[in-house]
Amino acid sequence: MSDNDDDYTAANEENRFGGRVRRYARVGASASKLAARLATGKMFGGEVDHAKYAAELTSALGGLKGPLMKVAQILSTIPDALPKEYTQALAELQADAPSMGWLFVKRRMRSELGAGWQSRFTEFSHDAVAAASLGQVHKALLPDGRDVACKLQYPDMSATVEADLKQLRAAFAIYKRYDSAIDAQNIQEELAARLREELDYEREAKHMRLYRHMLADEACVHVPEPVDELTTSRLLTMTWQKGQKFRELIESNPDQDARNAVALNMFRAWYVPFYRYGVIHGDPHLGNYTLRDDLSVNLLDFGCIRIFKPDFVKAVITLYEALRDEDEEKAVSAYESWGFENPSRELIDVLNIWASFVYGPILDDRERKMGETNSVAYGAEVAGKVHQELRRVGGVKPPREFVLVDRAAVGLGAVFLRLDAQVNWYRLFNDLVGDFDVTQLEARQKKALDQIGLERPDA
């Protein structure tokens, strides 16, 4: 086959991807009609059939795939950001975009690294070894003997992300028409900012270097090294991390010691960066890490990273102390520092219901399983109660900072539930934050960000 034939075939495949993006223009009309019907039903006092409208939303979105799936995962952890029927409907859409074929991959790699790109690898897998919401991963071998993973972004992803965000705004608008318990403006803005950041693979490479710095002394966590000369804004090349999937560990029926070890390692992987540097990995999705034979953790994806002001981290600890000591004044101060605007006493009481659920495992100084108070059923019961009370007190506007902190806490809690780990979470947490000093955190954060070339947080 000639190069011209390759280009013709790849162009046809690119048109196939482009067709997916163009379909968004037709989706908007369907979503708008759905919103109008839902609003009409609410106006005339009819009961809102969430399951019915969620099914219609799924139908309107059709087979659209990509970043919207990540949004659905995050929304599923925020109590009533959208009705559960809507979140479930979004999650049921297929997360895997159509795989790019080899001819198309060659063309995309040539556009990122130039015409002689193949000479820069000793081997390069023709088929993708993994798929992500924004791209697909190929395994390759460098001339110096290093195994690497090459994450190549799908075409038109910037347009796809903007289209997904447009549909997200439509979904929130639908929800707002019949329920004002949650003002989702800040949630929407936070998700938009993080998704747009994820399009920039050079930024993700910096996030990776930041995590290598923050976790350098943690033998239980491994972070790949980016290969800068083979990385662009749409291609991320990193050293290959060998490990098994989380599901494979669970299916092997490990003993309690192994379960506890994985839980401890996961806790360190997520919370050492947060409490030492004010940085959190906002997506503890099972596909974003693997486990080595010694049960240490490989972190694999660094797109969804949030850097916080040091005072916010201090407020997270202050809220813990307020719940532990039943100190109402401390709780008020903490929520204000989080960004909740002028919280009333009634609102504080409602927020404490959810906070007591999330913080519950670290309030008891004893070994315990996560499921004692943080089971899925209990979580749904708490969320329902919180939603009912929020409507009674006039609603709430969660701050942007809340989104990924809540996502990480609830997402990791779900992992610990599946592990059935039995750990003294109280001791684990207090050992980590016992010497907390916000001034020292600020100094560590500034030094690390300046060294990596990342901007300091301003929101």
Short mmCIF file of C-alpha atoms in Angstrom, two decimals:
data_model
loop_
_atom_site.label_atom_id
_atom_site.label_comp_id
_atom_site.label_asym_id
_atom_site.label_seq_id
_atom_site.Cartn_x
_atom_site.Cartn_y
_atom_site.Cartn_z
CA MET A 1 0.00 0.00 0.00
CA SER A 2 1.38 3.46 -0.93
CA ASP A 3 1.64 6.48 1.35
CA ASN A 4 -1.23 8.04 -0.63
CA ASP A 5 -3.38 4.99 0.09
CA ASP A 6 -2.45 5.26 3.78
CA ASP A 7 -3.48 8.91 3.79
CA TYR A 8 -6.76 8.13 2.02
CA THR A 9 -7.65 5.38 4.52
CA ALA A 10 -6.63 7.51 7.50
CA ALA A 11 -8.64 10.44 6.15
CA ASN A 12 -11.73 8.23 5.93
CA GLU A 13 -11.17 7.17 9.53
CA GLU A 14 -10.74 10.79 10.59
CA ASN A 15 -14.06 11.57 8.95
CA ARG A 16 -15.59 8.80 11.05
CA PHE A 17 -14.34 10.49 14.22
CA GLY A 18 -15.42 13.89 12.95
CA GLY A 19 -18.91 12.58 12.34
CA ARG A 20 -19.25 11.82 16.03
CA VAL A 21 -18.48 15.43 16.89
CA ARG A 22 -20.89 16.81 14.30
CA ARG A 23 -23.70 14.77 15.82
CA TYR A 24 -23.63 17.04 18.89
CA ALA A 25 -25.36 19.76 16.88
CA ARG A 26 -28.41 17.49 16.59
CA VAL A 27 -28.33 16.50 20.26
CA GLY A 28 -28.94 20.01 21.56
CA ALA A 29 -32.42 20.22 20.06
CA SER A 30 -33.46 16.93 21.68
CA ALA A 31 -32.15 18.02 25.08
CA SER A 32 -33.96 21.37 24.79
CA LYS A 33 -37.26 19.67 23.99
CA LEU A 34 -36.77 17.39 26.99
CA ALA A 35 -36.14 20.39 29.26
CA ALA A 36 -39.27 22.13 27.98
CA ARG A 37 -41.47 19.08 28.59
CA LEU A 38 -40.03 18.57 32.06
CA ALA A 39 -40.58 22.24 32.94
CA THR A 40 -44.16 22.10 31.67
CA GLY A 41 -44.87 19.05 33.80
CA LYS A 42 -43.45 20.79 36.85
CA MET A 43 -45.39 24.01 36.14
CA PHE A 44 -48.73 22.24 36.12
CA GLY A 45 -48.03 20.31 39.28
CA GLY A 46 -47.44 16.94 37.70
CA GLU A 47 -45.14 14.34 39.23
CA VAL A 48 -41.71 14.24 37.62
CA ASP A 49 -40.90 10.74 36.41
CA HIS A 50 -37.12 10.86 36.79
CA ALA A 51 -36.55 7.41 35.30
CA LYS A 52 -38.58 8.29 32.20
CA TYR A 53 -36.77 11.57 31.61
CA ALA A 54 -33.40 9.97 32.32
CA ALA A 55 -34.14 7.38 29.63
CA GLU A 56 -35.04 10.19 27.24
CA LEU A 57 -31.81 11.98 28.10
CA THR A 58 -29.86 8.84 27.29
CA SER A 59 -31.73 8.55 24.01
CA ALA A 60 -31.03 12.20 23.19
CA LEU A 61 -27.33 11.74 23.83
CA GLY A 62 -27.38 8.53 21.84
CA GLY A 63 -23.99 6.89 21.36
CA LEU A 64 -21.92 9.94 22.24
CA LYS A 65 -18.78 8.92 24.08
CA GLY A 66 -15.77 10.45 25.75
CA PRO A 67 -15.28 13.08 28.47
CA LEU A 68 -18.95 13.05 29.47
CA MET A 69 -18.34 9.65 31.04
CA LYS A 70 -15.71 11.11 33.36
CA VAL A 71 -18.20 13.83 34.30
CA ALA A 72 -20.78 11.16 35.16
CA GLN A 73 -18.28 9.37 37.41
CA ILE A 74 -17.52 12.57 39.31
CA LEU A 75 -21.16 13.65 39.60
CA SER A 76 -22.11 10.27 41.02
CA THR A 77 -20.13 11.10 44.19
CA ILE A 78 -21.67 14.55 44.82
CA PRO A 79 -24.96 14.20 46.72
CA ASP A 80 -27.79 15.15 44.35
CA ALA A 81 -25.75 17.29 41.97
CA LEU A 82 -28.05 15.55 39.50
CA PRO A 83 -30.81 13.02 40.23
CA LYS A 84 -29.35 9.53 40.51
CA GLU A 85 -31.45 8.42 37.55
CA TYR A 86 -29.70 10.98 35.33
CA THR A 87 -26.21 10.13 36.59
CA GLN A 88 -26.88 6.43 36.04
CA ALA A 89 -28.20 7.13 32.56
CA LEU A 90 -25.05 9.07 31.67
CA ALA A 91 -22.86 6.32 33.11
CA GLU A 92 -24.58 3.71 30.95
CA LEU A 93 -23.35 5.38 27.78
CA GLN A 94 -20.28 3.54 26.52
CA ALA A 95 -17.09 5.13 27.82
CA ASP A 96 -14.80 3.73 25.14
CA ALA A 97 -14.49 5.80 21.98
CA PRO A 98 -13.97 3.89 18.73
CA SER A 99 -10.39 2.67 18.61
CA MET A 100 -8.08 4.36 16.13
CA GLY A 101 -6.76 1.90 13.55
CA TRP A 102 -3.07 1.50 12.77
CA LEU A 103 -3.09 3.66 9.64
CA PHE A 104 -4.75 6.46 11.52
CA VAL A 105 -2.35 6.03 14.46
CA LYS A 106 0.62 6.35 12.07
CA ARG A 107 -0.81 9.54 10.68
CA ARG A 108 -1.51 10.98 14.14
CA MET A 109 1.98 10.05 15.38
CA ARG A 110 3.53 11.67 12.31
CA SER A 111 1.63 14.88 13.05
CA GLU A 112 2.99 14.89 16.63
CA LEU A 113 6.62 13.74 16.14
CA GLY A 114 7.32 14.25 12.45
CA ALA A 115 7.75 12.02 9.41
CA GLY A 116 10.52 9.89 10.91
CA TRP A 117 8.71 9.15 14.15
CA GLN A 118 9.00 5.34 13.89
CA SER A 119 12.82 5.55 13.96
CA ARG A 120 12.55 6.91 17.50
CA PHE A 121 11.13 3.59 18.73
CA THR A 122 12.53 0.06 18.51
CA GLU A 123 9.00 -1.36 18.81
CA PHE A 124 5.53 0.21 18.77
CA SER A 125 2.34 -1.84 19.20
CA HIS A 126 -0.06 -1.57 16.28
CA ASP A 127 -3.07 -2.13 18.53
CA ALA A 128 -3.95 -0.04 21.55
CA VAL A 129 -3.34 -1.76 24.89
CA ALA A 130 -5.77 0.49 26.77
CA ALA A 131 -8.44 3.10 26.06
CA ALA A 132 -9.17 6.28 28.00
CA SER A 133 -11.82 8.96 27.74
CA LEU A 134 -9.56 11.28 25.73
CA GLY A 135 -7.17 8.92 24.00
CA GLN A 136 -5.71 5.45 23.65
CA VAL A 137 -2.47 3.90 24.90
CA HIS A 138 0.14 2.01 22.86
CA LYS A 139 3.06 0.11 24.36
CA ALA A 140 6.46 0.81 22.83
CA LEU A 141 10.17 0.14 23.31
CA LEU A 142 12.81 2.86 23.14
CA PRO A 143 16.30 2.36 21.67
CA ASP A 144 17.77 2.71 25.19
CA GLY A 145 15.77 -0.36 26.29
CA ARG A 146 13.01 1.39 28.25
CA ASP A 147 9.44 0.13 27.90
CA VAL A 148 7.09 3.09 27.55
CA ALA A 149 3.39 3.85 27.27
CA CYS A 150 2.35 6.32 24.55
CA LYS A 151 -1.02 7.97 25.20
CA LEU A 152 -2.26 9.42 21.92
CA GLN A 153 -5.22 11.78 22.03
CA TYR A 154 -8.21 11.12 19.81
CA PRO A 155 -8.84 13.72 17.10
CA ASP A 156 -11.21 16.63 17.62
CA MET A 157 -11.16 16.18 21.39
CA SER A 158 -11.18 19.91 22.09
CA ALA A 159 -14.44 20.23 20.15
CA THR A 160 -15.76 17.08 21.83
CA VAL A 161 -15.02 18.43 25.31
CA GLU A 162 -16.74 21.73 24.54
CA ALA A 163 -19.74 19.85 23.17
CA ASP A 164 -19.84 17.64 26.27
CA LEU A 165 -19.74 20.73 28.48
CA LYS A 166 -22.62 22.20 26.50
CA GLN A 167 -24.66 19.05 27.15
CA LEU A 168 -23.66 19.15 30.81
CA ARG A 169 -24.99 22.71 31.07
CA ALA A 170 -28.22 21.49 29.46
CA ALA A 171 -28.51 18.66 32.00
CA PHE A 172 -27.98 21.04 34.92
CA ALA A 173 -30.52 23.45 33.42
CA ILE A 174 -33.07 20.62 33.27
CA TYR A 175 -32.44 19.82 36.92
CA LYS A 176 -32.65 23.45 38.01
CA ARG A 177 -36.14 23.77 36.52
CA TYR A 178 -37.66 21.46 39.09
CA ASP A 179 -35.25 21.38 42.06
CA SER A 180 -33.24 24.19 43.67
CA ALA A 181 -31.66 22.27 46.55
CA ILE A 182 -28.26 22.35 44.82
CA ASP A 183 -27.00 25.37 42.89
CA ALA A 184 -24.59 23.62 40.51
CA GLN A 185 -22.91 26.67 38.96
CA ASN A 186 -19.59 26.15 40.80
CA ILE A 187 -19.70 22.39 40.16
CA GLN A 188 -20.16 23.06 36.47
CA GLU A 189 -17.30 25.59 36.39
CA GLU A 190 -14.94 23.24 38.22
CA LEU A 191 -15.67 20.31 35.91
CA ALA A 192 -15.18 22.54 32.87
CA ALA A 193 -11.81 23.79 34.12
CA ARG A 194 -10.51 20.32 34.91
CA LEU A 195 -11.69 18.79 31.62
CA ARG A 196 -10.05 21.53 29.58
CA GLU A 197 -6.81 20.98 31.50
CA GLU A 198 -6.91 17.28 30.69
CA LEU A 199 -6.66 18.08 26.99
CA ASP A 200 -3.10 19.36 27.54
CA TYR A 201 -0.79 16.35 27.77
CA GLU A 202 2.25 18.59 28.38
CA ARG A 203 0.51 19.84 31.51
CA GLU A 204 -0.22 16.24 32.51
CA ALA A 205 3.50 15.49 32.15
CA LYS A 206 4.17 18.31 34.64
CA HIS A 207 1.56 16.84 36.99
CA MET A 208 3.40 13.52 36.71
CA ARG A 209 6.69 15.14 37.65
CA LEU A 210 4.97 16.88 40.56
CA TYR A 211 3.73 13.55 41.88
CA ARG A 212 7.18 12.00 41.48
CA HIS A 213 8.48 14.84 43.65
CA MET A 214 5.74 14.66 46.29
CA LEU A 215 5.87 10.85 46.62
CA ALA A 216 9.62 10.40 46.29
CA ASP A 217 9.89 9.05 49.86
CA GLU A 218 6.85 6.77 49.59
CA ALA A 219 8.10 3.28 48.71
CA CYS A 220 4.50 2.08 48.48
CA VAL A 221 3.67 4.30 45.47
CA HIS A 222 5.20 4.41 42.00
CA VAL A 223 4.82 7.19 39.44
CA PRO A 224 5.94 6.88 35.81
CA GLU A 225 8.52 9.27 34.37
CA PRO A 226 7.48 11.34 31.36
CA VAL A 227 9.72 11.25 28.29
CA ASP A 228 9.77 14.93 27.37
CA GLU A 229 11.32 14.58 23.91
CA LEU A 230 8.47 12.25 22.92
CA THR A 231 5.68 14.29 24.51
CA THR A 232 3.51 16.98 22.94
CA SER A 233 0.21 18.61 23.86
CA ARG A 234 -1.60 15.58 22.33
CA LEU A 235 0.94 12.78 22.89
CA LEU A 236 2.20 11.72 26.32
CA THR A 237 5.04 9.21 26.49
CA MET A 238 5.92 7.79 29.92
CA THR A 239 7.82 4.85 31.36
CA TRP A 240 5.80 1.63 31.50
CA GLN A 241 4.55 0.48 34.91
CA LYS A 242 4.00 -3.24 35.29
CA GLY A 243 1.16 -4.33 37.56
CA GLN A 244 -2.17 -6.10 37.88
CA LYS A 245 -5.59 -4.54 37.79
CA PHE A 246 -7.48 -4.01 41.05
CA ARG A 247 -10.21 -6.42 39.96
CA GLU A 248 -7.63 -9.16 39.46
CA LEU A 249 -6.48 -8.76 43.05
CA ILE A 250 -10.04 -8.98 44.39
CA GLU A 251 -10.77 -12.04 42.25
CA SER A 252 -7.70 -13.76 43.74
CA ASN A 253 -9.43 -13.60 47.16
CA PRO A 254 -6.48 -12.09 49.08
CA ASP A 255 -6.15 -12.49 52.85
CA GLN A 256 -6.95 -9.69 55.28
CA ASP A 257 -3.33 -8.59 55.60
CA ALA A 258 -3.08 -8.10 51.85
CA ARG A 259 -6.35 -6.18 51.75
CA ASN A 260 -5.19 -3.91 54.56
CA ALA A 261 -1.80 -3.34 52.89
CA VAL A 262 -3.41 -2.18 49.65
CA ALA A 263 -5.74 0.14 51.57
CA LEU A 264 -2.82 1.70 53.45
CA ASN A 265 -0.86 2.19 50.23
CA MET A 266 -3.85 3.77 48.48
CA PHE A 267 -4.39 6.10 51.44
CA ARG A 268 -0.77 7.27 51.28
CA ALA A 269 -0.89 7.66 47.49
CA TRP A 270 -3.82 10.06 47.64
CA TYR A 271 -3.43 11.90 50.93
CA VAL A 272 0.31 12.51 51.35
CA PRO A 273 0.17 14.93 48.38
CA PHE A 274 -2.95 16.61 49.74
CA TYR A 275 -1.92 17.20 53.35
CA ARG A 276 1.77 17.86 52.58
CA TYR A 277 1.44 19.87 49.36
CA GLY A 278 -2.23 20.81 48.91
CA VAL A 279 -2.58 18.66 45.77
CA ILE A 280 -5.17 15.98 45.14
CA HIS A 281 -5.69 13.37 42.46
CA GLY A 282 -9.38 13.85 41.72
CA ASP A 283 -10.09 10.57 39.94
CA PRO A 284 -9.52 7.34 41.93
CA HIS A 285 -11.13 5.36 39.10
CA LEU A 286 -10.03 1.73 39.03
CA GLY A 287 -8.44 2.19 35.61
CA ASN A 288 -6.10 4.90 36.88
CA TYR A 289 -3.84 2.61 38.91
CA THR A 290 -2.48 -0.92 39.08
CA LEU A 291 -0.89 -2.99 41.85
CA ARG A 292 2.57 -4.53 41.88
CA ASP A 293 3.42 -7.97 43.25
CA ASP A 294 4.40 -6.41 46.59
CA LEU A 295 0.96 -4.66 46.64
CA SER A 296 2.45 -1.21 46.15
CA VAL A 297 0.47 1.12 43.89
CA ASN A 298 1.22 2.34 40.36
CA LEU A 299 -0.47 5.67 39.61
CA LEU A 300 -1.04 5.93 35.86
CA ASP A 301 -3.13 8.98 34.97
CA PHE A 302 -2.50 12.58 36.02
CA GLY A 303 -5.01 14.59 34.03
CA CYS A 304 -7.52 15.29 36.81
CA ILE A 305 -5.29 17.04 39.36
CA ARG A 306 -6.37 19.90 41.66
CA ILE A 307 -3.96 22.26 43.43
CA PHE A 308 -5.46 24.04 46.47
CA LYS A 309 -4.57 27.09 48.46
CA PRO A 310 -2.90 26.04 51.73
CA ASP A 311 -5.68 27.63 53.81
CA PHE A 312 -8.21 25.28 52.22
CA VAL A 313 -6.25 22.23 53.39
CA LYS A 314 -6.13 23.75 56.85
CA ALA A 315 -9.92 24.15 56.74
CA VAL A 316 -10.35 20.46 55.86
CA ILE A 317 -8.48 19.57 59.05
CA THR A 318 -10.38 22.21 61.03
CA LEU A 319 -13.67 20.65 59.99
CA TYR A 320 -12.40 17.26 61.16
CA GLU A 321 -11.51 18.77 64.55
CA ALA A 322 -14.92 20.46 64.73
CA LEU A 323 -16.73 17.16 64.18
CA ARG A 324 -14.43 15.29 66.56
CA ASP A 325 -14.81 17.88 69.34
CA GLU A 326 -18.43 18.83 68.52
CA ASP A 327 -17.27 22.43 68.20
CA GLU A 328 -19.91 24.43 66.32
CA GLU A 329 -17.83 27.59 65.98
CA LYS A 330 -14.98 25.66 64.40
CA ALA A 331 -17.40 24.08 61.94
CA VAL A 332 -18.71 27.51 60.89
CA SER A 333 -15.14 28.75 60.39
CA ALA A 334 -14.22 25.66 58.37
CA TYR A 335 -17.20 25.87 56.02
CA GLU A 336 -16.57 29.57 55.42
CA SER A 337 -12.93 28.78 54.60
CA TRP A 338 -14.12 26.04 52.24
CA GLY A 339 -16.06 28.69 50.33
CA PHE A 340 -19.63 28.19 51.56
CA GLU A 341 -20.99 31.74 51.56
CA ASN A 342 -22.58 33.01 54.79
CA PRO A 343 -23.75 29.59 56.01
CA SER A 344 -26.71 29.74 58.39
CA ARG A 345 -26.87 27.62 61.51
CA GLU A 346 -29.49 25.45 59.83
CA LEU A 347 -27.28 24.95 56.78
CA ILE A 348 -24.31 24.08 58.99
CA ASP A 349 -26.39 21.35 60.64
CA VAL A 350 -27.29 19.91 57.23
CA LEU A 351 -23.73 20.06 55.92
CA ASN A 352 -22.56 18.29 59.08
CA ILE A 353 -24.77 15.32 58.22
CA TRP A 354 -22.80 14.74 55.03
CA ALA A 355 -19.46 15.65 56.63
CA SER A 356 -20.06 13.15 59.46
CA PHE A 357 -20.63 10.45 56.82
CA VAL A 358 -17.42 11.28 54.91
CA TYR A 359 -15.26 11.82 58.02
CA GLY A 360 -16.89 8.98 59.97
CA PRO A 361 -14.11 6.38 59.61
CA ILE A 362 -11.44 8.75 61.01
CA LEU A 363 -13.48 9.81 64.06
CA ASP A 364 -13.15 6.47 65.91
CA ASP A 365 -9.80 5.42 67.42
CA ARG A 366 -10.12 1.72 66.64
CA GLU A 367 -9.69 -0.79 63.85
CA ARG A 368 -12.83 -0.87 61.75
CA LYS A 369 -14.13 -1.67 58.31
CA MET A 370 -15.25 1.11 56.03
CA GLY A 371 -18.66 -0.50 55.58
CA GLU A 372 -19.68 0.02 59.21
CA THR A 373 -20.95 3.51 58.45
CA ASN A 374 -19.93 4.13 54.83
CA SER A 375 -21.77 1.41 52.95
CA VAL A 376 -23.43 2.18 49.64
CA ALA A 377 -26.92 1.76 51.17
CA TYR A 378 -26.10 4.01 54.11
CA GLY A 379 -24.56 6.58 51.79
CA ALA A 380 -27.72 6.69 49.70
CA GLU A 381 -29.79 7.13 52.88
CA VAL A 382 -27.56 10.00 54.04
CA ALA A 383 -27.66 11.66 50.62
CA GLY A 384 -31.46 11.47 50.61
CA LYS A 385 -31.67 13.04 54.04
CA VAL A 386 -29.20 15.79 53.09
CA HIS A 387 -31.16 16.61 49.95
CA GLN A 388 -34.46 16.79 51.82
CA GLU A 389 -32.98 19.09 54.46
CA LEU A 390 -31.27 21.31 51.88
CA ARG A 391 -34.59 21.95 50.19
CA ARG A 392 -36.08 22.86 53.56
CA VAL A 393 -33.38 25.42 54.39
CA GLY A 394 -33.36 27.00 50.94
CA GLY A 395 -30.58 25.15 49.12
CA VAL A 396 -26.80 25.45 48.90
CA LYS A 397 -24.15 26.45 46.38
CA PRO A 398 -21.19 24.09 46.86
CA PRO A 399 -17.83 25.79 46.30
CA ARG A 400 -15.61 24.67 43.44
CA GLU A 401 -13.06 23.23 45.86
CA PHE A 402 -15.66 20.79 47.19
CA VAL A 403 -15.99 18.87 43.93
CA LEU A 404 -12.74 16.90 43.69
CA VAL A 405 -12.14 16.62 47.44
CA ASP A 406 -15.53 14.95 47.76
CA ARG A 407 -14.86 12.86 44.64
CA ALA A 408 -11.56 11.59 46.05
CA ALA A 409 -12.97 10.85 49.52
CA VAL A 410 -16.05 9.00 48.28
CA GLY A 411 -14.19 7.30 45.43
CA LEU A 412 -11.48 6.00 47.73
CA GLY A 413 -14.11 4.99 50.26
CA ALA A 414 -15.68 2.81 47.55
CA VAL A 415 -12.28 1.20 46.90
CA PHE A 416 -11.81 0.51 50.61
CA LEU A 417 -15.30 -0.99 50.73
CA ARG A 418 -14.44 -3.40 47.91
CA LEU A 419 -11.21 -4.31 49.64
CA ASP A 420 -13.12 -4.99 52.87
CA ALA A 421 -10.08 -3.56 54.65
CA GLN A 422 -9.99 -3.37 58.45
CA VAL A 423 -7.77 -0.48 59.51
CA ASN A 424 -7.49 2.08 62.29
CA TRP A 425 -8.34 4.98 59.99
CA TYR A 426 -8.18 7.41 62.93
CA ARG A 427 -4.51 6.60 63.63
CA LEU A 428 -3.67 6.59 59.94
CA PHE A 429 -5.12 10.06 59.46
CA ASN A 430 -3.72 11.56 62.64
CA ASP A 431 -0.24 10.18 61.97
CA LEU A 432 -0.34 12.02 58.65
CA VAL A 433 -1.69 15.38 59.88
CA GLY A 434 -0.43 15.41 63.47
CA ASP A 435 2.41 17.83 62.67
CA PHE A 436 0.41 19.89 60.15
CA ASP A 437 1.63 23.44 59.72
CA VAL A 438 -0.02 25.58 57.05
CA THR A 439 3.09 27.78 56.71
CA GLN A 440 5.28 24.75 56.02
CA LEU A 441 2.76 23.42 53.52
CA GLU A 442 2.79 26.75 51.71
CA ALA A 443 6.60 26.69 51.51
CA ARG A 444 6.68 23.07 50.28
CA GLN A 445 3.98 23.77 47.71
CA LYS A 446 5.65 26.90 46.36
CA LYS A 447 9.04 25.19 46.04
CA ALA A 448 7.55 22.16 44.25
CA LEU A 449 5.39 24.14 41.84
CA ASP A 450 8.21 26.54 40.98
CA GLN A 451 10.55 23.61 40.38
CA ILE A 452 8.07 21.84 38.07
CA GLY A 453 6.83 24.99 36.33
CA LEU A 454 3.21 24.92 37.46
CA GLU A 455 1.26 27.99 38.52
CA ARG A 456 0.15 28.47 42.10
CA PRO A 457 -3.59 28.13 42.83
CA ASP A 458 -5.76 31.21 42.47
CA ALA A 459 -9.23 29.62 42.85
#
